[in-house]
Short mmCIF file of C-alpha atoms in Angstrom, two decimals:
data_model
loop_
_atom_site.label_atom_id
_atom_site.label_comp_id
_atom_site.label_asym_id
_atom_site.label_seq_id
_atom_site.Cartn_x
_atom_site.Cartn_y
_atom_site.Cartn_z
CA UNK A 222 -10.73 17.56 12.24
CA UNK A 223 -11.00 15.33 15.25
CA UNK A 224 -7.92 13.59 16.55
CA UNK A 225 -7.81 9.82 16.33
CA UNK A 226 -6.91 8.16 19.63
CA UNK A 227 -5.12 4.88 19.06
CA UNK A 228 -6.22 3.38 22.36
CA UNK A 229 -9.93 4.11 21.93
CA UNK A 230 -10.57 2.85 18.39
CA UNK A 231 -11.22 -0.86 18.25
CA UNK A 232 -11.08 -1.09 14.48
CA UNK A 233 -7.71 0.68 14.46
CA UNK A 234 -6.38 -1.65 17.15
CA UNK A 235 -7.67 -4.74 15.37
CA UNK A 236 -6.34 -3.57 12.00
CA UNK A 237 -2.88 -2.75 13.36
CA UNK A 238 -2.79 -6.02 15.32
CA UNK A 239 -3.70 -8.09 12.27
CA UNK A 240 -1.22 -6.19 10.11
CA UNK A 241 1.56 -6.87 12.61
CA UNK A 242 0.52 -10.53 12.70
CA UNK A 243 0.72 -10.76 8.90
CA UNK A 244 4.18 -9.20 8.89
CA UNK A 245 5.37 -11.56 11.63
CA UNK A 246 4.11 -14.51 9.60
CA UNK A 247 6.18 -13.27 6.70
CA UNK A 248 9.29 -12.74 8.84
CA UNK A 249 9.07 -16.20 10.39
CA UNK A 250 7.85 -17.95 7.23
CA UNK A 251 10.93 -20.24 7.07
CA UNK A 252 10.05 -21.57 10.53
CA UNK A 253 6.25 -21.67 10.12
CA UNK A 254 5.83 -22.91 6.55
CA UNK A 255 5.26 -26.69 6.53
CA UNK A 256 7.10 -27.17 3.21
CA UNK A 257 9.55 -25.50 0.87
CA UNK A 258 7.47 -23.17 -1.36
CA UNK A 259 9.55 -24.08 -4.44
CA UNK A 260 9.65 -27.86 -4.02
CA UNK A 261 7.89 -29.59 -6.92
CA UNK A 262 6.04 -32.87 -6.35
CA UNK A 263 4.15 -33.90 -9.49
CA UNK A 264 2.83 -37.04 -7.82
CA UNK A 265 0.84 -34.83 -5.42
CA UNK A 266 -0.34 -32.11 -7.81
CA UNK A 267 -3.71 -30.36 -7.25
CA UNK A 268 -4.18 -32.16 -3.94
CA UNK A 269 -7.13 -30.81 -1.89
CA UNK A 270 -6.51 -29.49 1.65
CA UNK A 271 -5.22 -32.17 4.01
CA UNK A 272 -3.41 -32.32 7.35
CA UNK A 273 -0.10 -32.46 5.49
CA UNK A 274 -1.05 -29.67 3.07
CA UNK A 275 -3.58 -27.46 4.95
CA UNK A 276 -4.32 -25.35 1.85
CA UNK A 277 -3.70 -28.13 -0.68
CA UNK A 278 -1.16 -28.10 -3.50
CA UNK A 279 -0.95 -26.35 -6.86
CA UNK A 280 -0.47 -27.73 -10.38
CA UNK A 281 3.17 -28.58 -9.61
CA UNK A 282 2.49 -30.15 -6.23
CA UNK A 283 3.84 -27.17 -4.29
CA UNK A 284 2.36 -26.36 -0.87
CA UNK A 285 -0.06 -23.44 -1.25
CA UNK A 286 0.12 -22.46 2.44
CA UNK A 287 3.91 -22.24 2.29
CA UNK A 288 3.77 -20.16 -0.87
CA UNK A 289 1.23 -17.78 0.69
CA UNK A 290 3.42 -17.32 3.78
CA UNK A 291 6.50 -16.63 1.68
CA UNK A 292 4.38 -14.41 -0.56
CA UNK A 293 3.95 -12.03 2.38
CA UNK A 294 7.62 -11.21 2.05
CA UNK A 295 7.10 -10.02 -1.50
CA UNK A 296 3.57 -8.59 -1.65
CA UNK A 297 3.38 -6.93 1.78
CA UNK A 298 7.02 -5.88 1.99
CA UNK A 299 6.87 -4.38 -1.49
CA UNK A 300 3.68 -2.46 -0.68
CA UNK A 301 5.23 -1.12 2.55
CA UNK A 302 8.39 -0.09 0.72
CA UNK A 303 6.38 1.63 -2.01
CA UNK A 304 4.27 3.48 0.56
CA UNK A 305 7.33 4.59 2.54
CA UNK A 306 9.29 5.81 -0.50
CA UNK A 307 6.24 7.56 -1.91
CA UNK A 308 5.72 9.36 1.41
CA UNK A 309 9.36 10.46 1.51
CA UNK A 310 8.95 11.97 -1.95
CA UNK A 311 5.46 13.42 -1.55
CA UNK A 312 5.58 14.81 1.99
CA UNK A 313 8.02 17.69 1.35
CA UNK A 314 6.35 18.47 -1.99
CA UNK A 315 2.90 18.53 -0.39
CA UNK A 316 4.13 20.79 2.43
CA UNK A 317 5.82 23.23 0.08
CA UNK A 318 2.97 23.45 -2.42
CA UNK A 319 0.31 23.80 0.28
CA UNK A 320 2.12 26.44 2.31
CA UNK A 321 4.19 28.43 -0.18
CA UNK A 322 1.68 28.39 -3.05
CA UNK A 323 2.73 30.58 -5.98
CA UNK A 324 4.93 29.22 -8.77
CA UNK A 325 6.04 26.22 -6.75
CA UNK A 326 2.45 25.15 -6.25
CA UNK A 327 1.56 25.78 -9.90
CA UNK A 328 4.52 23.75 -11.22
CA UNK A 329 3.96 20.67 -9.07
CA UNK A 330 0.17 20.69 -9.33
CA UNK A 331 0.36 20.66 -13.11
CA UNK A 332 2.57 17.58 -12.82
CA UNK A 333 0.06 16.05 -10.40
CA UNK A 334 -2.85 16.80 -12.72
CA UNK A 335 -1.00 15.23 -15.65
CA UNK A 336 -0.29 12.08 -13.66
CA UNK A 337 -3.80 11.75 -12.27
CA UNK A 338 -5.34 12.27 -15.71
CA UNK A 339 -4.32 8.71 -16.61
CA UNK A 340 -5.78 5.76 -14.65
CA UNK A 341 -3.24 4.15 -12.29
CA UNK A 342 -3.38 0.71 -13.85
CA UNK A 343 -2.96 2.05 -17.40
CA UNK A 344 0.00 4.27 -16.56
CA UNK A 345 1.67 1.55 -14.48
CA UNK A 346 1.30 -0.98 -17.30
CA UNK A 347 2.79 1.54 -19.74
CA UNK A 348 5.81 2.21 -17.52
CA UNK A 349 6.44 -1.47 -16.76
CA UNK A 350 6.01 -2.22 -20.46
CA UNK A 351 8.81 0.23 -21.24
CA UNK A 352 11.10 -0.87 -18.39
CA UNK A 353 10.35 -4.57 -18.67
CA UNK A 354 8.72 -7.02 -16.22
CA UNK A 355 10.21 -7.61 -12.80
CA UNK A 356 9.68 -6.67 -9.17
CA UNK A 357 12.10 -3.73 -9.15
CA UNK A 358 10.57 -2.17 -12.26
CA UNK A 359 7.10 -2.76 -10.83
CA UNK A 360 7.98 -0.97 -7.57
CA UNK A 361 9.50 1.95 -9.49
CA UNK A 362 6.46 2.23 -11.75
CA UNK A 363 3.97 2.27 -8.87
CA UNK A 364 5.96 4.98 -7.05
CA UNK A 365 5.93 7.10 -10.21
CA UNK A 366 2.17 6.65 -10.44
CA UNK A 367 1.12 6.90 -6.78
CA UNK A 368 3.14 9.97 -5.69
CA UNK A 369 0.58 12.34 -7.17
CA UNK A 370 -2.23 11.01 -4.95
CA UNK A 371 -0.14 11.60 -1.83
CA UNK A 372 0.89 15.10 -2.88
CA UNK A 373 -2.69 16.17 -3.53
CA UNK A 374 -3.89 14.71 -0.21
CA UNK A 375 -1.06 16.28 1.82
CA UNK A 376 -1.50 19.62 0.07
CA UNK A 377 -5.21 19.60 0.90
CA UNK A 378 -4.43 18.96 4.57
CA UNK A 379 -1.88 21.78 4.63
CA UNK A 380 -4.28 24.23 2.97
CA UNK A 381 -6.88 23.38 5.58
CA UNK A 382 -4.46 23.85 8.48
CA UNK A 383 -3.10 27.14 7.13
CA UNK A 384 -6.52 28.69 7.75
CA UNK A 385 -6.21 28.10 11.50
CA UNK A 386 -5.58 31.08 13.75
CA UNK A 387 -2.47 29.64 15.40
CA UNK A 388 -0.74 29.49 11.99
CA UNK A 389 -1.50 33.16 11.40
CA UNK A 390 -0.25 33.91 14.91
CA UNK A 391 2.98 32.02 14.24
CA UNK A 392 3.50 34.00 11.03
CA UNK A 393 2.96 37.31 12.80
CA UNK A 394 5.39 36.26 15.53
CA UNK A 395 8.22 36.20 13.02
CA UNK A 396 8.69 32.45 12.67
CA UNK A 397 10.39 31.35 9.47
CA UNK A 398 8.46 29.39 6.87
CA UNK A 399 10.56 26.29 7.50
CA UNK A 400 9.94 26.49 11.26
CA UNK A 401 6.19 26.89 10.78
CA UNK A 402 6.02 23.89 8.45
CA UNK A 403 8.18 21.76 10.72
CA UNK A 404 6.74 22.69 14.12
CA UNK A 405 3.14 23.72 13.51
CA UNK A 406 1.95 22.02 10.33
CA UNK A 407 3.82 18.70 10.10
CA UNK A 408 2.69 17.34 13.52
CA UNK A 409 -0.94 18.03 12.58
CA UNK A 410 -0.86 16.03 9.35
CA UNK A 411 1.17 13.01 10.52
CA UNK A 412 -1.85 11.02 11.77
CA UNK A 413 -4.09 11.35 8.67
CA UNK A 414 -1.13 10.87 6.32
CA UNK A 415 -0.03 7.65 8.04
CA UNK A 416 -3.58 6.29 7.98
CA UNK A 417 -3.97 7.32 4.34
CA UNK A 418 -0.74 5.44 3.62
CA UNK A 419 -1.99 2.36 5.48
CA UNK A 420 -5.15 2.33 3.39
CA UNK A 421 -3.10 2.85 0.25
CA UNK A 422 -1.04 -0.25 1.07
CA UNK A 423 -4.17 -2.27 0.36
CA UNK A 424 -4.52 -0.60 -3.03
CA UNK A 425 -0.85 -1.18 -3.77
CA UNK A 426 -1.10 -4.90 -2.94
CA UNK A 427 -4.06 -5.15 -5.32
CA UNK A 428 -2.06 -3.30 -7.98
CA UNK A 429 0.97 -5.56 -7.51
CA UNK A 430 -1.20 -8.68 -7.62
CA UNK A 431 -3.07 -7.43 -10.69
CA UNK A 432 0.10 -6.63 -12.63
CA UNK A 433 1.72 -9.91 -11.55
CA UNK A 434 -1.42 -11.66 -12.78
CA UNK A 435 -0.78 -10.03 -16.16
CA UNK A 436 2.83 -11.21 -16.13
CA UNK A 437 4.39 -7.77 -15.52
CA UNK A 438 5.57 -8.35 -11.95
CA UNK A 439 7.63 -11.08 -10.30
CA UNK A 440 8.02 -14.10 -12.53
CA UNK A 441 7.38 -17.79 -11.72
CA UNK A 442 8.31 -19.68 -9.64
CA UNK A 443 8.35 -16.68 -7.25
CA UNK A 444 5.79 -17.26 -4.47
CA UNK A 445 3.85 -14.03 -4.96
CA UNK A 446 0.06 -13.82 -4.55
CA UNK A 447 -0.64 -12.43 -8.03
CA UNK A 448 1.65 -15.00 -9.63
CA UNK A 449 -0.20 -17.74 -7.74
CA UNK A 450 -3.53 -16.48 -9.06
CA UNK A 451 -2.23 -16.43 -12.62
CA UNK A 452 -0.90 -20.00 -12.35
CA UNK A 453 -4.24 -21.12 -10.90
CA UNK A 454 -6.53 -19.82 -13.67
CA UNK A 455 -6.17 -22.94 -15.82
CA UNK A 456 -7.06 -25.24 -12.92
CA UNK A 457 -9.77 -23.29 -11.12
CA UNK A 458 -12.66 -25.54 -12.20
CA UNK A 459 -10.71 -28.71 -11.48
CA UNK A 460 -9.24 -27.56 -8.13
CA UNK A 461 -10.82 -24.29 -6.89
CA UNK A 462 -8.60 -24.15 -3.82
CA UNK A 463 -5.56 -23.19 -5.90
CA UNK A 464 -7.16 -19.78 -6.57
CA UNK A 465 -9.39 -19.37 -3.49
CA UNK A 466 -6.63 -19.30 -0.86
CA UNK A 467 -4.33 -16.74 -2.57
CA UNK A 468 -7.41 -14.61 -3.25
CA UNK A 469 -8.41 -14.80 0.42
CA UNK A 470 -4.90 -13.75 1.45
CA UNK A 471 -5.18 -10.60 -0.67
CA UNK A 472 -8.70 -9.94 0.64
CA UNK A 473 -7.61 -10.37 4.26
CA UNK A 474 -4.72 -7.95 3.90
CA UNK A 475 -6.88 -5.30 2.21
CA UNK A 476 -9.44 -5.72 5.01
CA UNK A 477 -6.72 -5.03 7.61
CA UNK A 478 -5.77 -1.82 5.80
CA UNK A 479 -9.43 -0.80 5.66
CA UNK A 480 -9.82 -1.34 9.42
CA UNK A 481 -6.83 0.91 10.07
CA UNK A 482 -8.24 3.72 7.94
CA UNK A 483 -11.83 3.48 9.20
CA UNK A 484 -11.38 5.74 12.29
CA UNK A 485 -10.01 8.54 10.12
CA UNK A 486 -12.85 8.19 7.64
CA UNK A 487 -15.35 8.53 10.49
CA UNK A 488 -13.49 11.33 12.23
CA UNK A 489 -13.45 13.56 9.17
CA UNK A 490 -16.69 14.26 7.39
CA UNK A 491 -14.73 14.57 4.17
CA UNK A 492 -11.19 14.81 2.90
CA UNK A 493 -10.17 18.50 3.01
CA UNK A 494 -11.17 20.12 -0.21
CA UNK A 495 -8.58 21.68 -2.44
CA UNK A 496 -8.44 25.43 -2.64
#
């Protein structure tokens, strides 16, 4: 597998730059947003884009641009948190199953197979339905669902690396299993795992928005992109901008994640196959 050089991949640079920009917009939303995202002004409801309201207003007269900026704090931050926690859970499991094999591998891979047998959206809806709607329950449900994808990907990488001669040499030199995993295997999988996680953040944002659209995520008046789309469905024909701009925000973020993952997709002819 070819190494991905950060400084020589334009798509990676552009994707990371745009992702940082989005996060900065979320951090400084209180200073950038032209209006309070929760302020209701019924006299100015469904206003088209103007200089005062660049993205127009929604059915309650709230500034759509302000709500999108504040929505970054929920949608993007939640996706980053989910990705980070899922990695912390899946990375040691993927290393152990891929390197140790045996009963450990059999036990965890049966759990992975059981999880992956059910579509993500169906299993997430079932878990949130049991726990109840809300952002915390939504984050917990997505972690429970997504960990299996990370474990299988990391395990495949480890299986591929274990076939290299330097791993066999390290084993014959008397290195412990823990040392081999920490010093020889982990550094080799960091780059593809991080890029896989960046791409998965786009999927997670779509999943959060989709479940919020169904009423299983953050509840109104929370300025979250999926909530905004749900509120806009009844007014789309009358004022299309109320749905177009939140949809573009989701699309733009997913595009950034895709740009980050593109160099890895080109560098590897295929994801390492499972043995």
